PDB file of C-alpha atoms in Angstrom:
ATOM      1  CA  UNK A   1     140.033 134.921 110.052  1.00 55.00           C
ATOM      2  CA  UNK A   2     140.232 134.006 106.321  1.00 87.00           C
ATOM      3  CA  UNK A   3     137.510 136.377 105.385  1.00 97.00           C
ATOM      4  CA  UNK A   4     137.729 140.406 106.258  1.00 97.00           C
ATOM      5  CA  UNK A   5     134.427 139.618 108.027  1.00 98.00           C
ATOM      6  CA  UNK A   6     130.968 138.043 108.318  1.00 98.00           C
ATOM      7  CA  UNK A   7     127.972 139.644 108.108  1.00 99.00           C
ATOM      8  CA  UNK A   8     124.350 139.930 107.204  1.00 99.00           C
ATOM      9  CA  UNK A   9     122.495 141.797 104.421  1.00 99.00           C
ATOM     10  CA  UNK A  10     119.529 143.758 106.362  1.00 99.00           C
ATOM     11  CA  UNK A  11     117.071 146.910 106.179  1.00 98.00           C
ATOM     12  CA  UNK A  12     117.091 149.291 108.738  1.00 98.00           C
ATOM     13  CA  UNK A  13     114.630 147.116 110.771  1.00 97.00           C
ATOM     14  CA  UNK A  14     117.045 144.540 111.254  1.00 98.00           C
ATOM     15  CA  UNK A  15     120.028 146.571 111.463  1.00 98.00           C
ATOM     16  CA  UNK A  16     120.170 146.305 115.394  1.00 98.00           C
ATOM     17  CA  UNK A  17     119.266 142.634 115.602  1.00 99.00           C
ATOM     18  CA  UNK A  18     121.804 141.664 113.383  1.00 99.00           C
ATOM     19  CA  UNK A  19     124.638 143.757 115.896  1.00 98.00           C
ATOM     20  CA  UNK A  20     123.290 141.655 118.719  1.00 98.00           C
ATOM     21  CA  UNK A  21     123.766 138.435 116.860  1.00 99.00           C
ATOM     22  CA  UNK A  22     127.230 139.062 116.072  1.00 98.00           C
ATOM     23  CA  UNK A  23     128.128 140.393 112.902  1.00 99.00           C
ATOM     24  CA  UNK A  24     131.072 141.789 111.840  1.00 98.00           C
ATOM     25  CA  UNK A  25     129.243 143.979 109.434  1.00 99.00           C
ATOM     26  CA  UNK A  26     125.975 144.692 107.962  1.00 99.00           C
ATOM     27  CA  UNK A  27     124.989 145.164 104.999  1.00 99.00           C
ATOM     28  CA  UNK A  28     122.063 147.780 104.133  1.00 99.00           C
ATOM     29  CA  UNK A  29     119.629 147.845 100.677  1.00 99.00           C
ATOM     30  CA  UNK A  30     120.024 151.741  99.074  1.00 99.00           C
ATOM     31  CA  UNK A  31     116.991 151.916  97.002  1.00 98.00           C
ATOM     32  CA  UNK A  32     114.062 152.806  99.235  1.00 98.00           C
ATOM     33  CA  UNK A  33     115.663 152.115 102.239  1.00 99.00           C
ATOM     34  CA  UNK A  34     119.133 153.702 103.320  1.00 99.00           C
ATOM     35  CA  UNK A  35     117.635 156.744 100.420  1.00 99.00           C
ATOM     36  CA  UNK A  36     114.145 157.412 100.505  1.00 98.00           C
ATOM     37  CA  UNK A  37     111.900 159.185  98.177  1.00 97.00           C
ATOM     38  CA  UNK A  38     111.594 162.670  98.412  1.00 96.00           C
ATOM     39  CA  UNK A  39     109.345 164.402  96.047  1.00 94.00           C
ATOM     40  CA  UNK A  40     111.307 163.874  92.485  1.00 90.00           C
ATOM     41  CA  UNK A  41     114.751 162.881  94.251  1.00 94.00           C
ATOM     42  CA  UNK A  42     116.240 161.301  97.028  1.00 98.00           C
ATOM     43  CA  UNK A  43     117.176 161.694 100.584  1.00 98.00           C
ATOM     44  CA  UNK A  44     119.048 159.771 103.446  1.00 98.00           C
ATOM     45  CA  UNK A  45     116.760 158.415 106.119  1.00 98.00           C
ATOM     46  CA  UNK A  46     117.583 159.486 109.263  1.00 98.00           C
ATOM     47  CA  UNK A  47     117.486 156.173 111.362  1.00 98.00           C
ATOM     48  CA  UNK A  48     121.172 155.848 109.460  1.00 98.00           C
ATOM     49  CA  UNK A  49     122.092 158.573 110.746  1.00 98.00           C
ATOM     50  CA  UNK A  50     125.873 158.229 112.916  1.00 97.00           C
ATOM     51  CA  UNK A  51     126.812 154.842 111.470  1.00 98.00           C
ATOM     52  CA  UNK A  52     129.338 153.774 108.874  1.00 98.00           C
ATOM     53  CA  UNK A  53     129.056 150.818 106.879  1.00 99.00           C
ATOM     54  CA  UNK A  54     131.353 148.442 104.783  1.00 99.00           C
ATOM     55  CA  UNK A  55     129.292 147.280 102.116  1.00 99.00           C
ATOM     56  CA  UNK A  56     125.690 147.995 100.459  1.00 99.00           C
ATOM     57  CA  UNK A  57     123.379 146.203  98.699  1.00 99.00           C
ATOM     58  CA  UNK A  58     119.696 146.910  96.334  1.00 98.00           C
ATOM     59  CA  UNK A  59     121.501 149.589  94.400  1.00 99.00           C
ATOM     60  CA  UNK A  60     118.793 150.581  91.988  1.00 99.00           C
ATOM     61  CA  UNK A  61     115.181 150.627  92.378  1.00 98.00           C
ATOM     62  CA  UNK A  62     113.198 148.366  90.023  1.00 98.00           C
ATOM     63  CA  UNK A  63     111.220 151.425  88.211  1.00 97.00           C
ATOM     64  CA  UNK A  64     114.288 153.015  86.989  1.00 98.00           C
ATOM     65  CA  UNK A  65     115.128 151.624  83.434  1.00 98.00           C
ATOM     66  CA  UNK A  66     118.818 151.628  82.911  1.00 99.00           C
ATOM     67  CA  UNK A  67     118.864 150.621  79.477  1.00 98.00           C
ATOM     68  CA  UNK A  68     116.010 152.342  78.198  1.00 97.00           C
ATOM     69  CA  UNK A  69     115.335 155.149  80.175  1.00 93.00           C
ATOM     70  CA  UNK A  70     116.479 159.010  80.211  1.00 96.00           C
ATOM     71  CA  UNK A  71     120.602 158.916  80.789  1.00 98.00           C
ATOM     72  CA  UNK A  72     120.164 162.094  82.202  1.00 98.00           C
ATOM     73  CA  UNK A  73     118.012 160.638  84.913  1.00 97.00           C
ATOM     74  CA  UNK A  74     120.029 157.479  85.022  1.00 98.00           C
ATOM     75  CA  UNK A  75     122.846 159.427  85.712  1.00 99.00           C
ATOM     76  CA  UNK A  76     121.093 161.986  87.745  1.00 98.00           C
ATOM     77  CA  UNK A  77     120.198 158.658  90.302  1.00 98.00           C
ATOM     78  CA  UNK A  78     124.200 158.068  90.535  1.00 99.00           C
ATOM     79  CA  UNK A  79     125.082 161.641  91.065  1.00 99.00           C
ATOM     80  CA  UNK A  80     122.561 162.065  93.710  1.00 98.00           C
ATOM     81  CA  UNK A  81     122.314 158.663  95.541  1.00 99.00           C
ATOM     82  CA  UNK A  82     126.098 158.222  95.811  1.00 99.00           C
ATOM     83  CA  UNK A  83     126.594 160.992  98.000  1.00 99.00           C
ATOM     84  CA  UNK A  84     123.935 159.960 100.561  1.00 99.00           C
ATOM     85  CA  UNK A  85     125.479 156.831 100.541  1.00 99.00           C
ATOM     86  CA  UNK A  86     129.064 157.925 101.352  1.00 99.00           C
ATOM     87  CA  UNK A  87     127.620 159.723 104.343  1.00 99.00           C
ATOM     88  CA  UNK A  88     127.018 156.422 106.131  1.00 99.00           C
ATOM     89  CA  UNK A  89     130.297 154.537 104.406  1.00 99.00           C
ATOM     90  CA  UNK A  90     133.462 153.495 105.470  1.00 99.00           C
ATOM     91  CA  UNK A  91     136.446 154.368 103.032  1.00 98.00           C
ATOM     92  CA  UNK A  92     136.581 151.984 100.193  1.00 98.00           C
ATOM     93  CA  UNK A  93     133.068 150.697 101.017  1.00 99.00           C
ATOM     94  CA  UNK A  94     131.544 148.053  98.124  1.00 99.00           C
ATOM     95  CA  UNK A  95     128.261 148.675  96.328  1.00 99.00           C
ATOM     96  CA  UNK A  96     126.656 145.750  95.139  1.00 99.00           C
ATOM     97  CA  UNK A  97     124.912 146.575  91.543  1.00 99.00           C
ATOM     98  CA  UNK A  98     122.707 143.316  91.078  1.00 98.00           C
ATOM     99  CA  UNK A  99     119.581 145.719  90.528  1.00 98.00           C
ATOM    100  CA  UNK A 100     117.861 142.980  87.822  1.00 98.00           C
ATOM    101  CA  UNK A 101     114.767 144.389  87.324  1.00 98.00           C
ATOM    102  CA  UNK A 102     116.297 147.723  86.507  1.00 99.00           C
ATOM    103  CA  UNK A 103     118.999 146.589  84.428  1.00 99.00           C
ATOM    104  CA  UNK A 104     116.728 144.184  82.431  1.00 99.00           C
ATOM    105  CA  UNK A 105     116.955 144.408  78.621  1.00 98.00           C
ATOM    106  CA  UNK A 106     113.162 145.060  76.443  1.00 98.00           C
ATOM    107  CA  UNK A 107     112.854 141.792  74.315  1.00 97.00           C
ATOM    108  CA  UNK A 108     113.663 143.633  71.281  1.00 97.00           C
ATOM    109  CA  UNK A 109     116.753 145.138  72.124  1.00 98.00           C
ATOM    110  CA  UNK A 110     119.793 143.421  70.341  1.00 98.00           C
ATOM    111  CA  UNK A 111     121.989 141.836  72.764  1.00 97.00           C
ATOM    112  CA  UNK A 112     124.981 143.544  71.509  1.00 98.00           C
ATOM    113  CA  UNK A 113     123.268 146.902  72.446  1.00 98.00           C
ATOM    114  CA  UNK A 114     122.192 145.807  75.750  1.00 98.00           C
ATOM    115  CA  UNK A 115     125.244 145.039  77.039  1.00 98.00           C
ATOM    116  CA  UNK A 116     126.987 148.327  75.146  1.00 98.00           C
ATOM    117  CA  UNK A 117     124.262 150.364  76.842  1.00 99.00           C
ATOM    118  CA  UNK A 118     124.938 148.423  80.204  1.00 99.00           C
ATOM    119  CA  UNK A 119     128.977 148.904  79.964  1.00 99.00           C
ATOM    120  CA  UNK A 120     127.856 152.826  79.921  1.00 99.00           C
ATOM    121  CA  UNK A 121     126.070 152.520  83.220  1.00 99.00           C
ATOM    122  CA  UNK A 122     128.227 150.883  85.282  1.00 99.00           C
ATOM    123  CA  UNK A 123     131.327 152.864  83.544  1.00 99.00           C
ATOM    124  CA  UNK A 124     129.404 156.061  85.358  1.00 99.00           C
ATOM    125  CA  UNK A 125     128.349 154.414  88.432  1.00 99.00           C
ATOM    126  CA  UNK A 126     131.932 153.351  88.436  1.00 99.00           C
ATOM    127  CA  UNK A 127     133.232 156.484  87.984  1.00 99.00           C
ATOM    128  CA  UNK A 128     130.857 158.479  90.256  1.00 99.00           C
ATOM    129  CA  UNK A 129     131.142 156.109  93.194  1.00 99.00           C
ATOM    130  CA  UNK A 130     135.235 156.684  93.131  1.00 99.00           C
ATOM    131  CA  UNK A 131     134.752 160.352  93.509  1.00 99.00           C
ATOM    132  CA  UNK A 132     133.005 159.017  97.076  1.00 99.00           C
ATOM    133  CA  UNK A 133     135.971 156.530  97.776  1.00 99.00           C
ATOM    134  CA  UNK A 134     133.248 154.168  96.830  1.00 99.00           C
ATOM    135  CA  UNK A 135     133.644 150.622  95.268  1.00 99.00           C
ATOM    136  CA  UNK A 136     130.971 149.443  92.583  1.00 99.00           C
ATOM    137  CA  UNK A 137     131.169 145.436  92.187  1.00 99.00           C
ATOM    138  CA  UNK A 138     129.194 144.050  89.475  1.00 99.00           C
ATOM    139  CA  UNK A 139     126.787 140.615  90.551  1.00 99.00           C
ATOM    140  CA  UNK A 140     126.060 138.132  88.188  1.00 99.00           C
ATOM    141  CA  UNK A 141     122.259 137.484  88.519  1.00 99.00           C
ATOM    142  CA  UNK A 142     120.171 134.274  87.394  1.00 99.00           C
ATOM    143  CA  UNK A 143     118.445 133.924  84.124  1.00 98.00           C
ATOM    144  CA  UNK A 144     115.152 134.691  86.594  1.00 98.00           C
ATOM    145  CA  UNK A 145     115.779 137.776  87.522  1.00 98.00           C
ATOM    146  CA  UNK A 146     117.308 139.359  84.395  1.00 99.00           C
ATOM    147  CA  UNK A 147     118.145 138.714  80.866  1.00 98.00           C
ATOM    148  CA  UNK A 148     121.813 140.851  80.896  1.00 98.00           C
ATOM    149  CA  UNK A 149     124.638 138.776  82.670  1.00 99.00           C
ATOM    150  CA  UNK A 150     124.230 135.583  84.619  1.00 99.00           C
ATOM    151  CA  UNK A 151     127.247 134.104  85.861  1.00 99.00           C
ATOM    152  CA  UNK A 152     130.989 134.985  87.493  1.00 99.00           C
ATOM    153  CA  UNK A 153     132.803 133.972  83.711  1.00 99.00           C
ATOM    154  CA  UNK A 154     129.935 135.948  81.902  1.00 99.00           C
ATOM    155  CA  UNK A 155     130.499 139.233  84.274  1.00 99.00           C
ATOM    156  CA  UNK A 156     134.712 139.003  84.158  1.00 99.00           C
ATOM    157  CA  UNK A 157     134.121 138.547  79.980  1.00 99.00           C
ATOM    158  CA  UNK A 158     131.580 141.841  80.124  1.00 99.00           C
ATOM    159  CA  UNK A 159     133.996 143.660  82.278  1.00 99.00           C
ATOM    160  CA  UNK A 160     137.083 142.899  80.090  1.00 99.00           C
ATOM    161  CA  UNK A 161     134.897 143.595  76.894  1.00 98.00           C
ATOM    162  CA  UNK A 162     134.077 146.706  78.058  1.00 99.00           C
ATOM    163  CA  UNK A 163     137.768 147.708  79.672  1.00 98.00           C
ATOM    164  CA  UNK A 164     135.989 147.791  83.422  1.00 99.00           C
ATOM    165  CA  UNK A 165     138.660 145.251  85.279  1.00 98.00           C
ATOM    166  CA  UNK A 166     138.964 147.381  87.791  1.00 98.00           C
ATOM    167  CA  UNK A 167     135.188 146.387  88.656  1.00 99.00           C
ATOM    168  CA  UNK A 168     135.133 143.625  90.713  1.00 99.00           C
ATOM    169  CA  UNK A 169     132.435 140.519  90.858  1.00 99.00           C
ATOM    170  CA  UNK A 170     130.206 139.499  92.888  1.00 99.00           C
ATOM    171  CA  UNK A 171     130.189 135.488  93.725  1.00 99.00           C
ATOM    172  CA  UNK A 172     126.496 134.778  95.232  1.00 99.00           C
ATOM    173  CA  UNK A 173     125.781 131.389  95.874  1.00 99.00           C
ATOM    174  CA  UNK A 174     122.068 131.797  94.880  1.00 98.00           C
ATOM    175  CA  UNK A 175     123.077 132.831  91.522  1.00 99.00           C
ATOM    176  CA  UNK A 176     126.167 130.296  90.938  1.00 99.00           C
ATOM    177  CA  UNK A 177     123.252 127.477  91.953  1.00 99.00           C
ATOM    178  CA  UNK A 178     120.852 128.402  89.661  1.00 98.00           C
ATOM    179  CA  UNK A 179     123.054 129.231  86.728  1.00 99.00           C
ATOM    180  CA  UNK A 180     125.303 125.769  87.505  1.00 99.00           C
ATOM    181  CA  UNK A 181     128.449 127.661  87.311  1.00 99.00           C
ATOM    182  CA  UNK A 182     131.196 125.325  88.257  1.00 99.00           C
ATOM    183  CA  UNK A 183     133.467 126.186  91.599  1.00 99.00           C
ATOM    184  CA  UNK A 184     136.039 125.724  89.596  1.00 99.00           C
ATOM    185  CA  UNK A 185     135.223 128.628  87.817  1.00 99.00           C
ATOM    186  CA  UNK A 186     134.733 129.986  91.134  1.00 99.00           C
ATOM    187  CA  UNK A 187     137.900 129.220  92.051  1.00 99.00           C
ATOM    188  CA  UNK A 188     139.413 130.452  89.097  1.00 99.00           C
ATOM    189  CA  UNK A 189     137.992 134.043  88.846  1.00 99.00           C
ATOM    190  CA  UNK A 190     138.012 134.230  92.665  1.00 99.00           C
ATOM    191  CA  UNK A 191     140.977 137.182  92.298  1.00 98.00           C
ATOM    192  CA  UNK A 192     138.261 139.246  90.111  1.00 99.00           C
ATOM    193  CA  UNK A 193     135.914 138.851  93.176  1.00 99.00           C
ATOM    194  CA  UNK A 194     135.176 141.875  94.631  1.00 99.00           C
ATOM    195  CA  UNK A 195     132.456 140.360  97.278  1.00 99.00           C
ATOM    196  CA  UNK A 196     130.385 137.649  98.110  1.00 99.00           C
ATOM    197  CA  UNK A 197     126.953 136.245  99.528  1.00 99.00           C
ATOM    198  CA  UNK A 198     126.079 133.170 100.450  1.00 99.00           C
ATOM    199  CA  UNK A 199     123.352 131.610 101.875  1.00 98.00           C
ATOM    200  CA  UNK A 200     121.370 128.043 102.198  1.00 98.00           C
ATOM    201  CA  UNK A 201     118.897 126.794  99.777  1.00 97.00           C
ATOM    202  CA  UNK A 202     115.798 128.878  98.943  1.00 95.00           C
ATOM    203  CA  UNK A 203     118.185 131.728 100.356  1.00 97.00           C
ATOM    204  CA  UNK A 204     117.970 130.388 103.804  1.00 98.00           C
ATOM    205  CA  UNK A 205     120.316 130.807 106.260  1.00 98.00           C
ATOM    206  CA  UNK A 206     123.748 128.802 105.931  1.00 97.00           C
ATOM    207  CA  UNK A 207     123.352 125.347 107.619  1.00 92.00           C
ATOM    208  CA  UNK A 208     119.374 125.002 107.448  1.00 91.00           C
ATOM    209  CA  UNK A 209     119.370 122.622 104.038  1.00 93.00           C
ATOM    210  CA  UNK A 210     121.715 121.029 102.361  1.00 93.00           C
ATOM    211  CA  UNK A 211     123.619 123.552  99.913  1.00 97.00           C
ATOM    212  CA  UNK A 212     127.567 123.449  99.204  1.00 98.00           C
ATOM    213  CA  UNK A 213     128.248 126.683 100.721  1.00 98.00           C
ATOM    214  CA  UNK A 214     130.713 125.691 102.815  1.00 98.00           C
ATOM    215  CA  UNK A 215     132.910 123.964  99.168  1.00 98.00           C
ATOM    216  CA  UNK A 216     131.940 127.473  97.669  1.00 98.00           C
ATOM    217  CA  UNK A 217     133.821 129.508 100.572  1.00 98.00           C
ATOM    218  CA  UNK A 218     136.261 127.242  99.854  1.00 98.00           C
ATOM    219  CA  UNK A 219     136.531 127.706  96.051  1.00 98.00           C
ATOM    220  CA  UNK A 220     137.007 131.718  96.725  1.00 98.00           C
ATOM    221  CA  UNK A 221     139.336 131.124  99.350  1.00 98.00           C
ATOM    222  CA  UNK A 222     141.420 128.534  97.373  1.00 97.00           C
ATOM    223  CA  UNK A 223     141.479 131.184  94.562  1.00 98.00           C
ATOM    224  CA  UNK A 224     142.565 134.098  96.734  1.00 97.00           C
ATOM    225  CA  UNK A 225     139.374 136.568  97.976  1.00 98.00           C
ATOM    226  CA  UNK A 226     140.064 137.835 101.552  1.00 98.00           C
ATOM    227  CA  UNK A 227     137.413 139.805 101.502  1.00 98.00           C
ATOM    228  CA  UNK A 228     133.946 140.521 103.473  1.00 99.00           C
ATOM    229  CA  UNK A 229     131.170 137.804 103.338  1.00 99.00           C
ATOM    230  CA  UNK A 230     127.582 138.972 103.822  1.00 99.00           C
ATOM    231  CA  UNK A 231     124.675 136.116 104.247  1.00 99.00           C
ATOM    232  CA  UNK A 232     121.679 137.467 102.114  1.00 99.00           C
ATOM    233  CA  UNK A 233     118.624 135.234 103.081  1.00 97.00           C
ATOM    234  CA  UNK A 234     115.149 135.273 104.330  1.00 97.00           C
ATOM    235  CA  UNK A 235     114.614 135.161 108.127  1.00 98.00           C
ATOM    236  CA  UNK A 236     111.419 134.818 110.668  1.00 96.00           C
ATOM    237  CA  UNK A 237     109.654 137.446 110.850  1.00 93.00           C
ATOM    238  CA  UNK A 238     109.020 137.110 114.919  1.00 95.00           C
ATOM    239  CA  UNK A 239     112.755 136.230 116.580  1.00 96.00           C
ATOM    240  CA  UNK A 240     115.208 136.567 113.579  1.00 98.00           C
ATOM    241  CA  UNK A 241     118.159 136.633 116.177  1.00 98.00           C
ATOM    242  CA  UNK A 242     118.986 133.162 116.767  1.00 98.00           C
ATOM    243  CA  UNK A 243     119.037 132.119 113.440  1.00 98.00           C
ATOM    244  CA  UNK A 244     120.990 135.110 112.402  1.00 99.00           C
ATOM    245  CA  UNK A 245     123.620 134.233 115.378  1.00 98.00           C
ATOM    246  CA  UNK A 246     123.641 130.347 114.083  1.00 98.00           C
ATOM    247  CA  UNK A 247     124.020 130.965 110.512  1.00 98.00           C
ATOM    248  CA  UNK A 248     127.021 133.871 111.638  1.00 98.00           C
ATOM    249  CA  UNK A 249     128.269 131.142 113.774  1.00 97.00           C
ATOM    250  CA  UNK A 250     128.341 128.196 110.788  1.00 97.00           C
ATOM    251  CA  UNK A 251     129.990 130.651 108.529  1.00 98.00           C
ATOM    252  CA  UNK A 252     132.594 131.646 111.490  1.00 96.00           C
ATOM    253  CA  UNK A 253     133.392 128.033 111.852  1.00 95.00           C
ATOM    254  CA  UNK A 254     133.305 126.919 108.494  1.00 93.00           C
ATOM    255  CA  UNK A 255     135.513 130.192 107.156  1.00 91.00           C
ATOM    256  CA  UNK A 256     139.118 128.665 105.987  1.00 89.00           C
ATOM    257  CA  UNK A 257     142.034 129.655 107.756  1.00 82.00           C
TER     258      UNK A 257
END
């Protein structure tokens, strides 16, 4: 296999289904799902309880300002969460810090300070999550759901500004669509990727529209990433196992070798 594995971004709902479709992997939110609120902090849910993952997703919860709000508490959220999370992790595991609500910059905030403010945050969550043999990989999110760094050349340009190389990228298909990022950009930067999702138009599943994803797996692979592959989409609320098994098998058979 070209890719470390295939898998499927999913709450603890799903987490079974997505086994008995086939995954290699999945891929559980943090915020207010694999940690739960618990009076002023956080705890583990139980249902996690016994099982080791390889990569996480929904790293901060929306109501927790990163830019603006206490660094104590900012902080605080790292120091505690991180932990929890390496409970259920597999050595080296990759955190996914998209988080665009949270990391959003108030309209009057200079960019220059955003991003200076921003470099601080992930420089701790960086630095906390390697204490847990953790991995934090910074995702490039659309102009929709933030206002602080959209694309792969945007996020390798941050990191390097900032001397944070050793935090990898995340190449999402959503967010290379909507931003128009090139693959071969993709291609280029694919040996700063540190992960990547894909999925169909509208974030459904791979093979239901009419997407590139199968070029873009390409343009990583050309440029190097061996890494794990989640699909992060939307899927049926009644029977969500046969398209999660079709959209694992597409990916399977369209993975280059």
């Amino acid at each position: 296999m070209a890719f470390s594995g295939i898998g499927i971004v999913a709450g603890a709902a799903l987490t079974d289904t997505v086994h008995r479709a086939g995954a290699d992997h999945v891929e559980p939110g943090i915020a207010n799902n694999l940690v739960v609120r618990d009076g002023d902090g956080w705890r583990r849910d139980s249902v996690y309880d016994g099982q080791r993952f390889r990569s996480f997703a929904l790293f901060v919860p929306p109501d927790l300002p990163l830019l603006t709000g206490d660094a104590d508490t900012v902080d605080g959220y790292f120091g505690t969460v991180l932990p929890l999370v390496a409970q259920v992790a597999e050595p080296g595991a990759v955190i996914v810090f998209g988080s665009g609500t949270a990391r959003t910059a108030p309209p009057d905030m200079p960019d220059a300070e955003a991003r200076r403010r921003f470099a601080r945050v992930v420089r701790v969550a960086r630095d906390v999550a390697a204490e847990q043999d953790l991995r934090i990989v910074l995702e490039p999110l659309n102009r929709d759901e933030t206002n602080l760094v959209h694309t792969i050349a945007e996020a390798v340009a941050f990191l390097d500004e900032h001397d944070l190389r050793d935090v990898g990228v995340v190449a999402d298909l959503f967010h290379v669509q909507a931003e128009h990022e090139s693959f071969d950009t993709v291609r280029s930067l694919a040996d700063r990727v540190g992960h990547v999702h894909v999925s169909d138009r509208d974030r459904e599943p791979p093979g239901q529209w009419d997407w590139p994803w199968t070029a873009f797996l390409d343009a990583v692979h050309a440029g190097g990433y061996r890494g794990l592959v989640s699909i992060e989409c939307h899927w049926p609320e009644d029977d969500p196992e046969p398209q999660m098994r079709a959209a694992i098998g597409a990916v399977r058979a369209a993975a280059p070798r």
